Structures are given as C-alpha cells and as structure tokens.
Coordinates of C-alpha atoms in Angstrom, one line a residue:
Chain A
M1381 CA 16.0 8.6 -6.2
C1382 CA 13.8 11.5 -5.3
I1383 CA 13.0 11.4 -9.1
A1384 CA 9.3 11.9 -9.8
F1385 CA 7.1 12.5 -13.2
P1386 CA 3.6 14.2 -13.7
G1387 CA 1.1 11.6 -14.8
K1388 CA -2.4 12.0 -16.0
I1389 CA -5.1 10.0 -13.8
I1390 CA -6.8 7.6 -16.2
S1391 CA -8.9 6.0 -13.3
I1392 CA -9.2 5.2 -9.5
D1393 CA -10.1 2.2 -8.1
E1394 CA -12.1 1.5 -4.4
N1395 CA -8.8 0.9 -2.9
N1396 CA -7.3 4.6 -3.5
Q1397 CA -5.2 3.0 -6.4
A1398 CA -4.9 4.9 -9.1
L1399 CA -3.9 4.4 -12.9
I1400 CA -1.5 6.9 -14.1
D1401 CA -0.6 7.6 -17.7
V1402 CA 3.3 8.6 -18.0
E1403 CA 4.8 9.4 -21.2
G1404 CA 2.5 6.7 -22.7
T1405 CA 3.1 4.3 -20.1
R1406 CA 0.5 3.2 -17.4
R1407 CA 1.7 2.7 -13.9
E1408 CA -0.1 2.1 -10.6
A1409 CA 0.0 5.0 -8.1
S1410 CA -1.4 5.0 -4.8
L1411 CA -3.5 8.3 -3.8
D1412 CA -2.8 7.9 0.0
L1413 CA -0.5 10.7 0.1
M1414 CA -2.5 13.2 -1.8
D1415 CA -3.2 16.5 0.1
E1416 CA -6.3 17.5 -2.2
E1417 CA -9.1 16.0 -3.9
V1418 CA -8.1 14.5 -7.6
T1419 CA -9.9 13.2 -10.2
V1420 CA -9.6 11.2 -13.6
G1421 CA -7.8 13.5 -16.2
E1422 CA -5.9 15.7 -13.7
Y1423 CA -2.2 15.7 -13.9
V1424 CA -0.2 14.5 -10.5
I1425 CA 3.3 14.0 -9.7
C1426 CA 4.4 10.4 -8.9
H1427 CA 6.8 9.0 -7.0
A1428 CA 8.1 5.3 -6.2
G1429 CA 4.2 4.1 -6.6
F1430 CA 2.8 7.2 -5.0
A1431 CA 1.1 10.6 -6.2
I1432 CA 2.4 13.2 -3.5
H1433 CA 0.8 16.4 -5.3
K1434 CA -1.9 17.9 -7.5
V1435 CA 0.1 19.3 -10.4
D1436 CA -1.1 22.9 -10.2
E1437 CA -2.2 24.1 -13.3
E1438 CA -2.6 27.2 -13.4
L1439 CA 1.1 28.2 -12.1
A1440 CA 2.0 25.6 -14.8
L1441 CA 0.8 27.7 -17.5
E1442 CA 1.4 31.2 -15.9
Q1443 CA 5.1 30.1 -15.2
I1444 CA 5.9 29.3 -19.1
S1445 CA 3.9 31.9 -20.5
M1446 CA 5.7 33.9 -18.6
L1447 CA 8.9 32.6 -19.7
R1448 CA 7.6 32.9 -23.6
Q1449 CA 6.7 37.0 -22.7
L1450 CA 10.4 37.2 -22.1
L1451 CA 11.3 35.5 -25.3
E1452 CA 8.9 37.6 -27.5
D1453 CA 9.9 41.0 -25.5
E1454 CA 13.3 39.9 -27.0
I1455 CA 12.0 39.6 -30.5
Chain B
M894 CA 4.3 15.3 -22.9
K895 CA 2.5 17.9 -20.9
Y896 CA 4.7 19.5 -17.9
S897 CA 7.7 18.0 -19.5
D898 CA 8.1 19.3 -23.3
E899 CA 7.2 22.9 -22.8
Y900 CA 9.9 23.1 -20.1
R901 CA 12.7 22.1 -22.6
D902 CA 12.1 24.3 -25.6
P903 CA 15.3 25.3 -27.1
A904 CA 14.0 29.0 -27.9
L905 CA 13.1 29.1 -24.0
V906 CA 16.5 27.4 -22.7
E907 CA 18.6 30.3 -25.0
R908 CA 16.9 32.7 -23.4
L909 CA 17.5 31.6 -20.0
Y910 CA 21.4 31.0 -20.9
E911 CA 21.4 34.8 -21.5
R912 CA 19.7 36.1 -18.5
V913 CA 22.1 34.0 -16.6
R914 CA 25.0 35.5 -18.4
D915 CA 23.5 38.9 -18.3
T916 CA 23.1 38.3 -14.6
A917 CA 26.5 36.7 -13.9
A918 CA 28.3 39.8 -15.3
D919 CA 27.0 41.9 -12.9
I920 CA 28.5 40.0 -10.2
D921 CA 32.2 40.5 -9.7
G922 CA 34.2 37.1 -8.8
P923 CA 33.1 33.6 -8.5
V924 CA 29.8 32.1 -7.6
T925 CA 29.7 28.6 -6.7
I926 CA 26.2 27.0 -6.3
M927 CA 25.4 23.8 -4.9
E928 CA 22.8 21.4 -6.1
I929 CA 21.7 19.3 -3.3
C930 CA 19.9 16.6 -4.6
G931 CA 21.1 13.9 -6.8
T932 CA 18.2 14.1 -9.4
H933 CA 19.6 17.4 -10.2
T934 CA 23.5 16.3 -10.9
H935 CA 21.9 13.6 -13.0
A936 CA 19.7 16.3 -14.9
I937 CA 22.5 18.8 -15.0
G938 CA 24.8 16.5 -16.5
R939 CA 22.4 15.3 -18.8
F940 CA 21.3 18.4 -20.6
G941 CA 24.8 19.4 -20.8
I942 CA 24.2 22.5 -18.4
K943 CA 27.6 23.3 -16.9
S944 CA 29.4 23.4 -20.1
R945 CA 27.4 26.6 -20.9
L946 CA 27.7 28.7 -17.9
P947 CA 29.5 31.9 -17.6
E948 CA 33.3 31.2 -16.6
N949 CA 32.3 32.7 -12.8
V950 CA 29.7 30.6 -12.0
R951 CA 30.4 27.1 -11.0
L952 CA 27.6 24.2 -10.2
I953 CA 28.7 21.7 -7.6
S954 CA 27.4 18.7 -6.2
G955 CA 26.1 18.1 -2.3
P956 CA 25.1 15.4 0.0
G957 CA 21.4 14.4 -2.0
C958 CA 22.1 10.8 -3.2
P959 CA 20.1 8.4 -0.7
V960 CA 22.7 5.8 -2.2
C961 CA 25.7 7.3 -1.9
V962 CA 25.4 8.4 1.7
T963 CA 24.2 5.6 3.0
A964 CA 26.5 4.1 5.5
V965 CA 28.7 1.4 4.9
E966 CA 27.4 -0.2 8.3
D967 CA 24.0 -0.3 6.7
I968 CA 25.2 -2.0 3.5
D969 CA 26.6 -4.8 5.7
R970 CA 23.7 -5.3 8.1
S971 CA 21.3 -5.6 4.8
L972 CA 23.7 -8.2 3.5
S973 CA 23.3 -9.9 6.7
M974 CA 19.6 -9.6 6.4
A975 CA 19.8 -10.9 2.8
R976 CA 21.4 -14.2 4.0
L977 CA 19.2 -15.3 6.7
P978 CA 17.0 -18.0 6.0
G979 CA 13.6 -17.6 4.1
V980 CA 14.0 -13.9 3.8
I981 CA 13.1 -12.0 1.0
L982 CA 15.5 -8.4 0.6
T983 CA 13.7 -5.9 -1.3
T984 CA 15.1 -2.9 -2.1
F985 CA 15.4 -0.1 -4.7
G986 CA 17.8 -1.2 -7.8
D987 CA 20.8 0.9 -7.2
M988 CA 21.2 -0.2 -3.8
I989 CA 22.0 -3.7 -5.1
R990 CA 25.6 -2.8 -6.2
V991 CA 26.8 -1.0 -3.7
P992 CA 29.8 -2.5 -1.9
G993 CA 29.5 -3.3 1.5
T994 CA 32.7 -4.3 3.5
D995 CA 35.6 -5.7 1.3
G996 CA 33.5 -5.4 -2.0
D997 CA 30.5 -7.5 -0.9
T998 CA 27.5 -6.6 -3.0
L999 CA 23.6 -7.4 -2.4
E1000 CA 24.3 -8.5 -6.2
R1001 CA 26.9 -11.2 -5.1
A1002 CA 24.5 -12.7 -1.9
R1003 CA 22.0 -13.4 -4.9
S1004 CA 24.2 -14.8 -6.8
Q1005 CA 25.3 -16.9 -4.0
G1006 CA 21.4 -17.8 -3.3
A1007 CA 19.9 -15.1 -1.6
D1008 CA 16.6 -13.9 -2.4
V1009 CA 17.3 -10.3 -3.5
R1010 CA 14.5 -8.4 -5.3
M1011 CA 14.7 -4.8 -7.3
V1012 CA 11.4 -3.2 -6.3
A1013 CA 10.1 0.4 -8.0
S1014 CA 7.7 1.3 -4.9
V1015 CA 7.8 -0.2 -1.7
M1016 CA 4.2 -1.4 -2.5
D1017 CA 5.9 -4.4 -4.5
A1018 CA 7.4 -5.2 -1.7
L1019 CA 4.3 -5.4 0.3
N1020 CA 2.6 -7.2 -2.3
M1021 CA 5.3 -9.7 -2.8
A1022 CA 4.6 -10.6 1.1
T1023 CA 0.8 -10.5 0.4
A1024 CA 1.2 -13.0 -1.9
D1025 CA 3.8 -15.4 -0.2
P1026 CA 2.5 -15.6 3.3
D1027 CA 5.2 -18.1 4.2
R1028 CA 8.1 -16.3 3.5
Q1029 CA 9.2 -13.2 5.3
V1030 CA 10.0 -9.8 3.3
I1031 CA 12.0 -7.0 4.4
F1032 CA 12.2 -3.9 2.9
L1033 CA 15.5 -2.2 3.0
G1034 CA 14.3 1.8 2.9
I1035 CA 16.1 4.3 1.8
G1036 CA 15.7 8.2 0.7
F1037 CA 14.8 11.3 1.9
E1038 CA 11.4 13.3 2.8
T1039 CA 10.1 12.2 -0.5
T1040 CA 10.3 8.7 -0.3
A1041 CA 9.9 8.1 3.2
P1042 CA 5.9 8.9 3.5
T1043 CA 5.5 6.0 0.6
V1044 CA 7.2 3.7 3.2
A1045 CA 4.9 5.1 6.4
A1046 CA 1.8 5.4 3.9
T1047 CA 2.6 1.4 2.9
L1048 CA 3.4 0.2 6.7
K1049 CA -0.4 2.2 7.7
R1050 CA -2.0 -0.4 5.1
C1051 CA -0.3 -3.1 6.6
L1052 CA -1.2 -2.5 10.4
K1053 CA -4.7 -2.3 8.7
A1054 CA -4.6 -5.5 7.4
N1055 CA -2.3 -7.1 10.1
I1056 CA 0.4 -8.5 7.4
E1057 CA 2.9 -10.4 10.0
N1058 CA 5.6 -11.3 7.3
F1059 CA 6.5 -7.9 6.4
S1060 CA 9.2 -5.7 7.8
V1061 CA 11.3 -2.6 7.4
F1062 CA 14.8 -1.4 7.5
S1063 CA 14.7 1.9 7.8
A1064 CA 17.8 3.5 6.8
H1065 CA 16.1 6.9 5.8
K1066 CA 17.1 10.2 6.2
V1067 CA 16.1 13.7 6.2
I1068 CA 17.5 16.8 4.6
P1069 CA 17.6 19.6 7.0
P1070 CA 20.7 18.0 9.5
A1071 CA 23.0 17.6 6.5
I1072 CA 21.6 21.0 5.2
Q1073 CA 23.0 22.4 9.1
V1074 CA 26.2 20.7 8.6
L1075 CA 27.1 22.5 5.1
L1076 CA 26.2 25.9 6.4
D1077 CA 27.9 25.1 9.6
D1078 CA 31.5 24.2 7.7
P1079 CA 33.5 27.3 7.3
E1080 CA 35.1 25.8 4.3
L1081 CA 32.3 25.5 2.4
A1082 CA 32.9 28.0 -0.1
V1083 CA 29.2 27.9 -1.6
S1084 CA 27.2 31.2 -2.3
G1085 CA 23.7 29.7 -3.3
F1086 CA 21.8 26.5 -3.1
L1087 CA 19.6 24.7 -5.9
C1088 CA 17.2 23.3 -3.3
P1089 CA 15.8 19.8 -4.1
G1090 CA 12.6 20.0 -5.7
H1091 CA 10.7 16.9 -4.5
V1092 CA 11.7 16.6 -1.3
S1093 CA 10.0 20.7 -0.8
T1094 CA 6.9 18.9 -2.2
I1095 CA 6.5 17.1 0.8
L1096 CA 8.5 19.4 3.5
G1097 CA 7.8 23.2 1.8
V1098 CA 10.4 25.7 2.5
E1099 CA 10.7 25.9 6.1
A1100 CA 13.6 23.4 5.6
Y1101 CA 15.4 26.1 4.1
E1102 CA 14.8 28.9 5.7
Q1103 CA 18.2 28.6 7.4
M1104 CA 20.5 29.2 3.9
P1105 CA 19.1 33.1 3.8
E1106 CA 19.7 33.1 7.2
H1107 CA 23.4 32.3 6.9
G1108 CA 23.7 34.9 3.5
R1109 CA 23.4 32.4 1.1
A1110 CA 20.5 32.3 -2.1
A1111 CA 18.2 29.4 -1.8
V1112 CA 15.9 28.4 -4.6
I1113 CA 14.0 25.1 -4.8
T1114 CA 13.7 23.9 -8.0
G1115 CA 12.3 21.8 -10.8
F1116 CA 14.6 19.3 -13.1
E1117 CA 13.5 20.3 -16.6
P1118 CA 16.4 23.1 -18.3
T1119 CA 14.4 25.6 -18.2
D1120 CA 13.5 24.9 -14.5
I1121 CA 17.3 24.3 -13.7
L1122 CA 18.8 27.2 -15.6
E1123 CA 15.5 30.0 -14.1
G1124 CA 17.0 28.3 -10.7
V1125 CA 20.5 29.2 -11.7
A1126 CA 19.4 33.0 -12.9
L1127 CA 17.1 33.7 -9.8
I1128 CA 19.9 32.7 -7.4
L1129 CA 22.2 34.7 -9.5
E1130 CA 19.4 37.6 -9.0
Q1131 CA 19.7 37.4 -5.2
I1132 CA 23.6 37.4 -5.0
R1133 CA 23.5 40.4 -6.7
S1134 CA 20.7 42.1 -5.4
G1135 CA 22.0 41.0 -2.0
N1136 CA 18.6 39.9 -0.9
M1137 CA 18.6 36.1 0.0
A1138 CA 15.2 34.7 0.4
V1139 CA 13.9 31.0 -0.2
E1140 CA 12.1 31.3 -3.6
I1141 CA 10.2 29.0 -5.3
Q1142 CA 11.0 28.2 -8.8
Y1143 CA 9.1 24.8 -9.0
A1144 CA 5.9 26.2 -8.4
R1145 CA 3.8 23.5 -10.1
A1146 CA 5.0 20.9 -7.9
V1147 CA 5.9 23.1 -4.8
N1148 CA 4.0 25.3 -2.1
R1149 CA 5.0 26.8 0.6
E1150 CA 3.6 24.4 3.3
G1151 CA 4.5 21.4 1.6
N1152 CA 2.4 18.2 1.8
P1153 CA 0.3 17.9 5.2
V1154 CA -0.9 15.0 4.7
A1155 CA 2.3 13.4 3.9
Q1156 CA 3.8 15.1 6.7
K1157 CA 1.4 13.7 9.0
V1158 CA 1.7 10.1 8.1
M1159 CA 5.5 10.0 8.2
E1160 CA 5.2 11.6 12.0
E1161 CA 2.7 8.9 12.9
V1162 CA 5.2 6.1 11.8
F1163 CA 8.6 7.5 12.2
R1164 CA 10.3 9.6 15.1
P1165 CA 13.5 11.0 14.5
S1166 CA 17.0 8.8 15.2
D1167 CA 20.6 9.4 14.8
A1168 CA 21.8 8.4 11.8
R1169 CA 25.2 7.7 10.5
W1170 CA 25.9 9.3 6.7
R1171 CA 28.8 8.4 4.6
G1172 CA 31.0 11.7 4.2
L1173 CA 28.9 14.0 7.2
G1174 CA 29.2 11.4 10.3
D1175 CA 27.0 10.6 12.9
L1176 CA 23.9 13.3 12.5
P1177 CA 21.7 13.4 15.6
G1178 CA 18.0 13.7 14.4
S1179 CA 18.8 13.0 11.1
G1180 CA 17.4 9.4 10.7
L1181 CA 13.8 7.8 10.7
A1182 CA 13.1 5.1 13.4
L1183 CA 9.4 3.2 13.4
S1184 CA 7.7 4.6 16.5
G1185 CA 4.2 3.8 18.3
D1186 CA 2.6 1.0 17.0
Y1187 CA 4.8 0.8 13.9
V1188 CA 7.6 -0.8 15.7
R1189 CA 6.3 -4.1 15.1
F1190 CA 7.3 -4.0 11.8
D1191 CA 11.0 -3.1 12.6
V1192 CA 13.3 -5.6 11.0
F1193 CA 15.7 -5.3 14.1
G1194 CA 12.7 -6.5 16.7
R1195 CA 12.0 -9.5 14.2
F1196 CA 15.5 -11.0 13.4
D1197 CA 18.8 -11.2 14.9
V1198 CA 20.6 -9.7 12.5
P1199 CA 24.4 -10.6 12.8
E1200 CA 27.2 -7.8 13.0
V1201 CA 30.1 -7.4 11.3
E1202 CA 33.3 -4.7 11.4
S1203 CA 32.6 -2.6 8.7
R1204 CA 35.3 -0.7 6.7
E1205 CA 35.0 1.9 4.2
E1206 CA 37.1 0.8 1.1
K1207 CA 40.7 2.7 1.5
G1208 CA 41.2 5.5 -1.0
C1209 CA 37.7 5.9 -2.0
L1210 CA 36.8 9.3 -1.9
C1211 CA 32.9 9.6 -1.6
G1212 CA 32.6 11.2 1.7
E1213 CA 34.9 14.5 0.5
V1214 CA 33.1 14.4 -3.1
L1215 CA 29.5 14.3 -1.3
T1216 CA 30.4 17.7 0.7
G1217 CA 31.7 19.3 -2.4
R1218 CA 35.3 19.4 -0.9
V1219 CA 36.6 17.8 -4.0
S1220 CA 35.3 17.0 -7.4
P1221 CA 35.3 13.1 -8.6
G1222 CA 38.1 13.6 -10.7
E1223 CA 40.3 14.3 -8.0
C1224 CA 39.9 10.9 -6.4
P1225 CA 42.6 8.4 -7.3
L1226 CA 40.4 6.0 -8.3
F1227 CA 38.0 7.4 -10.8
R1228 CA 38.1 6.4 -14.2
T1229 CA 40.7 3.7 -12.5
R1230 CA 39.8 1.4 -10.5
C1231 CA 36.1 2.8 -9.8
T1232 CA 34.2 2.8 -13.1
P1233 CA 30.1 1.9 -13.3
A1234 CA 30.9 -1.4 -14.5
N1235 CA 33.2 -2.0 -11.3
P1236 CA 32.1 0.7 -8.7
I1237 CA 34.2 1.0 -5.5
G1238 CA 32.2 3.7 -4.0
P1239 CA 28.6 4.6 -4.2
C1240 CA 29.0 7.8 -5.7
M1241 CA 30.1 5.5 -9.0
V1242 CA 27.2 3.1 -8.6
S1243 CA 23.9 5.6 -8.3
R1244 CA 22.8 7.2 -11.6
E1245 CA 22.7 10.3 -9.5
G1246 CA 26.1 9.9 -7.6
T1247 CA 28.5 12.8 -8.5
C1248 CA 31.2 10.0 -9.6
A1249 CA 28.4 8.4 -12.3
A1250 CA 27.6 11.4 -13.3
Y1251 CA 30.8 12.9 -13.9
Y1252 CA 32.1 9.4 -15.6
R1253 CA 29.1 9.6 -18.1
Y1254 CA 28.9 13.2 -18.9
Y1255 CA 31.9 15.0 -18.3

C-alpha cells in the first residue's frame, strides 16, 4: 500500500501536475505535496498519484558507491 | 531503471549477505527482526531473502498492511455506503475483496448492481466526481501517513473548487500508536525493527525514537534487495554493539525531518481520532478524522449510513498474525479454507498481507 516508485519528471503543467516516467510507463503525479522545487529531468518518489519526495541524487550515488567500495575491498 | 536496478546488483547482494552472516555470527542467540511495513513483507518474499539469512536471524511481519488492519466494522460500513442509491464508491484495489461480516465484499455488492470502482489515486476518484456532477462519489480512504496526505491535498483542491459531490470515508491510520502497542507488549520478542520507508518519507525519524528508548534497534529501510539486506546488517550491527539508535538506510528517499509540506497539509485537513485496528483493537488517537472546513466532506455527515452488527470470521487468526504472535502456517484456515482465490481474512487478500506473501513465496 505504501508502495512508491522513483520516476523522472517529463513535464509540469499549470495545475502543478507532472508527467512522470516510471520504468518506461508514463504516469501523472500531483506536485502539491512536494517540499522543494523540482524541475523537468529530476527524479521524484511517487505514491498514489502524488510526488512525495525529490530523490537525493548525491546521497543515492554515495550509498551505491560505498557499497561498491565494500565489494572492491573484498577482491 | 535509474534508482532501481543498481540496488539489485547481484554482486552487491552477495556481499551484503556476507556482511549479515559475519555480523550475526558475533551475536549469541537468536535475533528476531520485525518488518512493520507490508511492502517490506512483500519485497522480502519476492526476493527470497528469508531463506538465505543465517539460522539465528528471523524476520517476522508486523501491522503495516493498511488493508489488513482495517476493522471489519469499517468494511461493513463501506458495504452499506456502496449500496446507497446513486452513489459511486471508490477505493484502492485490494479493498474490493476484503470480506466483511458473513463474507460479504464490495466485489459482491458490485455484482449485485452497486457502482464500486477501483482507483490508483484519490485524484482519479475526484475526477469521477467532476465528470459526473449528478452522482455522489465516496472515496473509502485507507492507508498510513504515506497515503493520508494525498487525500488531504485532494480535499484542499475540492474546497477551493467548491466540489459538492465528493466525500471521504476516512479509515486512515497513523503508525506511532501501533508501534507503542508493540513496544508495550511484554510477549513481543523483537530485537530490532525494519522501519517503513515511505511512511518515513513523510514523518522523518521522530516516529521511531521510542524504539531505541525501549532497547530495540531501528533502521528506516528501502525496498530493493540491497536496501533490505543493508537494513538487516545495520540492525545486527546495532544489536552487536548495544548502541541502539534510529538510523536511515533509505537516505535517497528519507531525511530526518520528513516532508513538512505533507505534514502540514495533513494537520490542516485531519485531526487525530480514535480508531479500531484488526489485531490491535481500539487505539486512542490512531485514526484521522476530517476537521475544520473539511468536515463538510465527511461521508457520515452527508449520508445516513445504516449500521450492521459486525462479526469477524471465526477461526481467522489475522489479528494474531498482524502482531507477530503467530505465523500464517499456524492458522488452521491457512491454505485450507483460506487461499488468495478465496480469502477468509484480509491478510490473505492484500498482496502485502503476511498470509498472501507466505502463500506465494514460502
């Protein structure tokens, strides 16, 4: 139920509705609950027709590179 | 797909299984970890995680499936609403099949002529209302803090546009009182919690501060395989060190404060109310009722909803399953009378229900 997906913003209309690309499928998502400004090309977490968070790209990359670092330390 | 595929990298997954095994080996005795959120239950089953954990690490499911914790009384009320003349009753998909008293369902009501429609978003329900101004659209709202703000934001639009044929049956619930019940239960042998990812996107860390205070590890975790395994590893590391704290594994979607805009919208539209949970009973302040200017959208103010005498199905152990007291296999109905094709209890209906996940994956 609390399932949510990361999606890329394709466009934003005058009613604060965004078109989001989620794994190749286009969905509509309201930006009414966003707590920061987002623009086309950025990623948001979408739940039940609403974007609820802007994906923190820096943290996302940092986490994955930390995990990969662990892997390399192993080899 | 960006922000999904990289968290399913098999080499990283293997490395994390090792980290979990190594940490677990340093801990004497069994460790039980509860995943609160139904989306975790589903993901853990789907990715086959349980079978590969060390012998002394056990994952159990908690009360975080909104469909499953909806009280039979609320199902019965929604059935009465669906049968009111001229009404379109809308809700999320799984609710259609949850049995109320005597096995009655919204699906059955629909087969008898009621206009019951599934929606993926509350906005779809509002669009039905604006497209059909002569009909009354009721939205049966279930869900936790992830979903409740979407309903609140939609009602703000309704108020602004002066929509008169849209109302909400708010059966939403909030997570902190349920966590408190679990922590207060002396029988709950849980050492750590995988805390819900997207509820935390809205709420931040505050909701879980009570866990370390009660000597339990707490890690807010995402839903991909590397997320879940890293979450489990972090919990085990907290237990090994004895330093319990609320940690965020799912940093790409959660920050410590949560989403203040969503919190504010929720506070504007709702007020805390008492609510009945299947499995946990009546919890003060655990529900969300419409408040202030938004009371006008309350379904109970607009319609005379007939009450029936509600009864839960005899023999169904959903309530015990939801609090981690029994596992689905211990219920006499599991896989016998109760299957996904013919669910007796809500834990078998919802894809995220513990019984449905066990039926599918174990």
